[in-house]
Amino acid sequence: MTQPNTVNVQILDKEYCISCPQDERANLESAARYLDGKMREIRTSGKVIGADRVAVMAALNITHDLLHKQQRLDLQADSTREQVRDLLDRVDEALATDPDEARS
């Protein structure tokens, strides 16, 4: 029986009832499907035995992916900031140029 602010999800053949605001329901269900898929991949590989260990390995893999993507985003943001600074410098330089000197 589902209460108004709970969602039932299945992860590795086990059902969990989780409290969740209505507007986050779709995100929670998506996250549960993603986690279930990662855990199934790890379990299928046969290298890790036991649901607890599979869960920890899935958490480590997901966290690694998240941190790697965050690092890439940080590098892209730094690059974008540098490009914006360069463009602003060029605009400042162009505006500082005396129009009479440019005609000579």
Coordinates of C-alpha atoms in Angstrom, one line a residue:
M1 CA 0.0 0.0 0.0
T2 CA 1.5 3.3 -1.1
Q3 CA 1.1 6.4 1.1
P4 CA 0.6 9.8 -0.6
N5 CA 4.3 10.8 -0.4
T6 CA 6.0 7.5 -0.9
V7 CA 7.2 5.6 -4.0
N8 CA 7.8 1.9 -4.3
V9 CA 10.9 1.0 -6.3
Q10 CA 12.6 -2.3 -7.0
I11 CA 16.3 -2.6 -6.8
L12 CA 18.0 -5.9 -7.4
D13 CA 14.7 -7.8 -7.0
K14 CA 13.9 -6.2 -3.6
E15 CA 11.2 -3.6 -3.1
Y16 CA 11.7 -0.4 -1.2
C17 CA 9.1 2.1 -0.1
I18 CA 10.7 5.6 -0.1
S19 CA 9.3 8.9 1.1
C20 CA 9.5 11.4 -1.8
P21 CA 7.8 14.7 -2.6
Q22 CA 5.4 14.4 -5.6
D23 CA 7.5 16.7 -7.8
E24 CA 10.6 14.5 -7.3
R25 CA 8.9 11.1 -8.0
A26 CA 10.0 10.8 -11.6
N27 CA 13.6 11.6 -10.7
L28 CA 13.6 9.0 -7.8
E29 CA 12.2 6.3 -10.1
S30 CA 14.8 7.1 -12.7
A31 CA 17.6 7.0 -10.1
A32 CA 16.3 3.6 -8.9
R33 CA 16.2 2.2 -12.4
Y34 CA 19.8 3.5 -13.0
L35 CA 21.0 2.0 -9.7
D36 CA 19.2 -1.3 -10.4
G37 CA 20.9 -1.5 -13.8
K38 CA 24.4 -0.8 -12.4
M39 CA 23.9 -3.3 -9.6
R40 CA 22.7 -6.0 -12.1
E41 CA 25.8 -5.3 -14.3
I42 CA 28.1 -5.8 -11.3
R43 CA 26.3 -9.0 -10.1
T44 CA 26.3 -10.4 -13.7
S45 CA 30.0 -9.9 -13.9
G46 CA 30.4 -12.5 -11.2
K47 CA 33.4 -10.7 -9.7
V48 CA 31.4 -9.4 -6.7
I49 CA 29.3 -11.7 -4.5
G50 CA 26.7 -10.5 -2.0
A51 CA 24.1 -7.7 -2.3
D52 CA 25.9 -5.5 0.2
R53 CA 29.2 -5.7 -1.8
V54 CA 27.4 -5.2 -5.1
A55 CA 25.7 -2.1 -3.7
V56 CA 29.0 -0.7 -2.5
M57 CA 30.7 -1.3 -5.8
A58 CA 27.8 0.3 -7.6
A59 CA 28.0 3.3 -5.3
L60 CA 31.7 3.6 -5.9
N61 CA 31.3 3.3 -9.7
I62 CA 28.5 5.9 -9.8
T63 CA 30.4 8.2 -7.5
H64 CA 33.5 7.9 -9.7
D65 CA 31.5 8.7 -12.8
L66 CA 29.9 11.7 -11.1
L67 CA 33.2 13.1 -9.9
H68 CA 34.8 12.6 -13.3
K69 CA 31.9 14.4 -15.0
Q70 CA 32.1 17.2 -12.4
Q71 CA 35.8 17.6 -13.0
R72 CA 35.2 17.9 -16.8
L73 CA 32.5 20.5 -16.2
D74 CA 34.9 22.5 -13.9
L75 CA 37.5 22.4 -16.7
Q76 CA 35.0 23.5 -19.3
A77 CA 33.8 26.3 -17.0
D78 CA 37.4 27.5 -16.4
S79 CA 38.0 27.5 -20.2
T80 CA 34.7 29.4 -20.8
R81 CA 35.7 32.0 -18.1
E82 CA 39.0 32.5 -19.8
Q83 CA 37.4 33.0 -23.2
V84 CA 35.0 35.5 -21.8
R85 CA 37.9 37.4 -20.1
D86 CA 39.8 37.4 -23.4
L87 CA 36.7 38.7 -25.3
L88 CA 36.1 41.4 -22.7
D89 CA 39.8 42.5 -22.9
R90 CA 39.4 42.7 -26.7
V91 CA 36.2 44.8 -26.4
D92 CA 37.9 47.1 -23.9
E93 CA 40.9 47.5 -26.2
A94 CA 38.6 48.2 -29.1
L95 CA 36.6 50.8 -27.2
A96 CA 39.7 52.5 -25.8
T97 CA 41.1 53.0 -29.3
D98 CA 40.8 56.7 -30.4
P99 CA 38.6 56.7 -33.6
D100 CA 40.7 59.6 -35.0
E101 CA 43.9 57.6 -34.7
A102 CA 42.3 54.6 -36.4
R103 CA 41.5 56.8 -39.5
S104 CA 45.1 58.0 -39.9

